[in-house]
Amino acid sequence: MNPNAHPPSDSATPTAAQRFARGFELAYTGLMRALEPPFAAIQKRIGIKGMAYVFVAPNMIIFSVFVALPMILNIWYALTGSNRLMMEERPFVGLDNFSALLDCKDYLDVNSCKQDRFWRAVHNSVLFVALQVTAMVALSLVTALILNGKLRARGFFRAVFFFPVLLSPVVVALIWKWILQRDGLLNALLMAGGGERVAFLHDASWSFFWTVFVSVWAHMGFYALILLAGLQAIPADLYEAAEMDGTPKWRVFWRITVPLLLPTLLVVVILSLIRAVQAFDEIYVLTGGGPGTATQFIVQYIYETAFANQVHLLGLAAAASLLVAVVLMVLTVLQLRISYHGKTS
Amino acid sequence: MFKQLKTITGGLLALCMPVTAMLATSQTAKAADPTEVRIMWYSDGIEGDVMRDLLDRFEKQNPDIKVTLDRVPYKTVVEQLPALLDSGQGPDLARVTDLGGLSRHYLDLRPHLKNAKYFDDNFASSLPWFRPVNGAKDGVYGVMTQLTLTLPLVNATLFQQAGIPMPGPKATWDDWAKASKAVADKVKAPYPIAFDRSGHRVSSLVLDMGGKFVDGDKPALIDDGFKAATKMLVDWHNNGTMSKALWGSVGGTTYRGATEEFANAQVVFYMSGNWQFTQFAKTVAKNFEWQAVPNPCGPGNCSGMPGGAGLVPIKTTKNPQAVARVVEYFASEPVYEEFHARTLFLPAHLGIAKKGINYQTDDANVKKSLAIAVDQVAQTSPVAFRLQGYEHNRILFNATISRVNQAISGEMSLDDAYTRIQADIVEGLAAKGIKLQ
Amino acid sequence: MASLTLDTITKSFGQVEILHGINLDIADGEFVVFVGPSGCGKSTLLRVIAGLELATSGTIAIDSEDVTHHSAAARGLAMVFQSYALYPHMSVYDNLAFGLENMRMPKDQIDQRVQTAATLLQIDKLLQRKPGQLSGGQRQRVAIGRAITRNPRIFLFDEPLSNLDAELRVQMRIELSKLHKDLKATMIYVTHDQVEAMTMADKIVVLRDGRIEQIGQPLDLYNHPANRFVAGFIGSPRMNFISARVTHCTAANVSVTAGGMQDTTLPLDGTGVRQGDTLSLGIRPEHLELDAAGDWTLTVDVVEQLGGTSFIHGTLPSGEALSIAVNGQTGVTHGQPIRIRPKPGMVHLFSTTEGEKALPPSPHRL
Ligand SMILES: Nc1ncnc2c1ncn2[C@@H]1O[C@H](COP(=O)(O)OP(=O)(O)OP(=O)(O)O)[C@@H](O)[C@H]1O
Ligand SMILES: [Mg+2]
């Protein structure tokens, strides 16, 4: 900077930035001065320790309005019936919603259940979670291992694998729908290669496969990144020590990499488990739960029962969401336990 | 406690509906002087633009009223409006299709109208559709913005290319199915028959096959007509007359049309309705010849299902007077006629219907189709009108479409589907406080 | 037990050459220490020997067998890392046994080896613990134990004591020397602590910027540093260097004047220098003594009294700094001018040209 070109600010007209800064300073000091008397008064009343509560109060209010209250409301909805939205119009029905949901002659045969849709969704979700989490953990581990290796253009590949994570789930689903639909890219390629058109999205097994595939594709980068961080936290000299010890590659993997990555791996398993149970957006856009109910999962069941169907069975949906919440809570506690242990050891 | 909860839930809901809520606050802030009337409006075609144009004219004549047209997707009307209404946060007027299901939120305009008799005379057939069960027997609870009728649209060019003649006016569903399949096979079109994925469209097939739907004020859905029609749908999906690619691409009760496929000349016979005309005038243009054809016949009827959208005043409005003036303006003969002439909709106004509308279109396909549609309205079966007037018809429609779909995708037998449909209806009605048996 | 030969080893990372042609012979059973300032390539050289890095050019032979292209495991060496690199999830026992399991050695044999090493290092009570439950010194022993169990041809140590506190360091230093004597193994030991180098080594290799500056026994390096760098690096406190001018030179001796003292004549080969040349005169602090008749006058700046020894830091009239070590305690105080003189025969002369070589001793010396 040439000092002659920019004379000191107080001798000439201030620049826009300076004026902004000065205005900001004025506003800030003004605000602080205005706030001081009331806060000072409060502090005089309740003491300096009490001030902590004053400062967390806004947050607590937001939390209670947007998190705690809806949770309580949800419980209340689960205990009441009818399709009405307003509390006072909803008759109390006790545990009827729960017993309706759990009314099954044989839990493995959805057709024997009163709420067959709920149980179809549960069955689909269980299968989905099992397949998706297995695939997710295996593939993200392989990806992380490859990305952690000596690879040409490593940064580029890391970005490539992480990219889908940045996409909105709806965009992900639309991209894949465009690829998989009847006149989509994949069928065009198949037919150009002389193959037969495949009903990727309206054959039950195919469409289930694609929901797993697309959700793994969309989120794998995130877990691969966590695992990559875990891999990089393993000191390089352990591998050198193993090399000096003449350890075969597979033994290095099983005896050193896996045990040291285990805490990270468990966090990934639980996180992906929780997210798989919550799967909704991509799948809703990709298959809409179809064909039939082949890809309808538990969250979609809740959504449709509460909002999309003409008669809004809010109580039933709330009860179902509470059952899911219990499952998720168990998983979350597990995850906290594990990550806590990971930190202390 | 309950009062407080009510306010809190109301507030929460308002927060959950950002679009509407924001529109509401930003508009009320500005319109200090004139009274504001807010309309929640969805569009299939150009009717939003036409309405706005007509409302601009209204505002010029009535400077004391400002009309805001909140244009929303149809899904918002289906999924969010009911919650808004329940929480008392609704608009002043709304364009809805579930006329019966929401009727308890409507306002009777009769006390506010200058000339109520005009409505009695000209909207006699559709006024009952709006009336709540416990409402005034002569109440004016809304006015149709459009009368619709389900009917098939056919790609005539494909028939010509295949060298197969189109079945005549009294042809049966079987005739059409066979002919469409033959045409599709010949010209390699993937969808011989496409249906909108909607219980309402399925109902028009049920109607023709002899279904009765209701018995007095009780639903009586599962009868021989219903069974014959649903079996037909399953068979069609199994023998390739209908493709699983359309209904199979979504689940539950989700609507799925085939307009894109029809416009791409992939569909031979498309069971939809007259509201598609304007759209195809644009998307098909002169690419091929298409037309509406009379509803095919079955053992029961040769009728389509009526339906439509109505403009309904909402009870919670603060300005019933102004709302009444907007509705009166819209329903007045010249305005109503212009609206329908420009949108190519079928009028529910008896006087205009009798006189005939001079539709503003040069499209030969649309002209031909409009003539058929107008003629078909006259042929509509009383059973169809009764179903349209049945307050809980949506429960029947939704149970039908979701369960029949499961049968089509092979998840359950048709017999199981019938059992489930019955159970769904019982459950739905129970939630509305109606006990069957 | 093995000998090692390095022949013009170079090592580059990408475009940058780090080692520039290292030649080195290590005899069987020798304890060799690599010293040099940080970043000079000690670790790199050790890793090249270990096989963790491959040499860019040159050959490595162990017992005359060319192992340049052998993998680390195939070379049969063991390395003790600065960070210990113990497997944190395995018990001490498993850490010691891991390498043996890789060789598919029978279990009882493994057990015997582990027990022997553990007893030798006095960690036999700790075998069931995890590394996280050990002290720094214990970890160090485990790391060494891991090397011992494998019975390697050569032990490699990369600054193994640098993470320990001073006291433990001294203790471990002695133990390592003892271990060397007991095992009679060839050991290569990297450090930048020259006390460790002086005390433990049979042979010290001084490295600078990827080149060997001098190889020799510790006292050789102390007494006859090949150049000014080695002279400055070996010995503590550091050697003093002051500028000197040649007043007279022959093949038999060189006379210089420095720091205002009268001509000093040294029995060095003066054929390489000419009268009037500037040289660097080196004298270790312990080789200067207080003497009222001394040539040099020193103005005292700081006096450090350690009890057993005292260090006097001062300035010569030429403005150059100079330190002296005196036995016992001293009465010298700050600001006081004192007279000093170098002990005879303890003065070194270094050229100031490229390489700063020490002037060679006179061939005519008696
Ligand atoms: N993997 C590598 N890639 C690039 N340069 C490296 C690599 N390893 C070491 N170097 C460079 O080689 C030079 C020598 O490093 P080295 O680790 O051998 O030094 P050192 O003598 O062991 O030092 P210290 O006493 O600090 O441990 C340094 O300049 C270092 O930056
Ligand atoms: Mg090093």
Short mmCIF file of C-alpha atoms and ligand atoms in Angstrom, two decimals, chain C residues 38-39 41-44 82 158-159 190 192, ligand 2:
data_model
loop_
_atom_site.label_atom_id
_atom_site.label_comp_id
_atom_site.label_asym_id
_atom_site.label_seq_id
_atom_site.Cartn_x
_atom_site.Cartn_y
_atom_site.Cartn_z
CA SER C 38 18.77 -32.34 12.50
CA GLY C 39 17.73 -32.98 8.92
CA GLY C 41 19.73 -37.59 6.71
CA LYS C 42 20.52 -39.89 9.63
CA SER C 43 17.08 -41.42 9.79
CA THR C 44 16.89 -41.64 6.05
CA GLN C 82 12.00 -43.25 18.19
CA ASP C 158 16.59 -44.37 15.58
CA GLU C 159 17.05 -41.97 18.48
CA VAL C 190 21.18 -42.81 15.34
CA HIS C 192 22.05 -36.19 17.63
MG MG D 2 15.60 -38.64 12.46
#
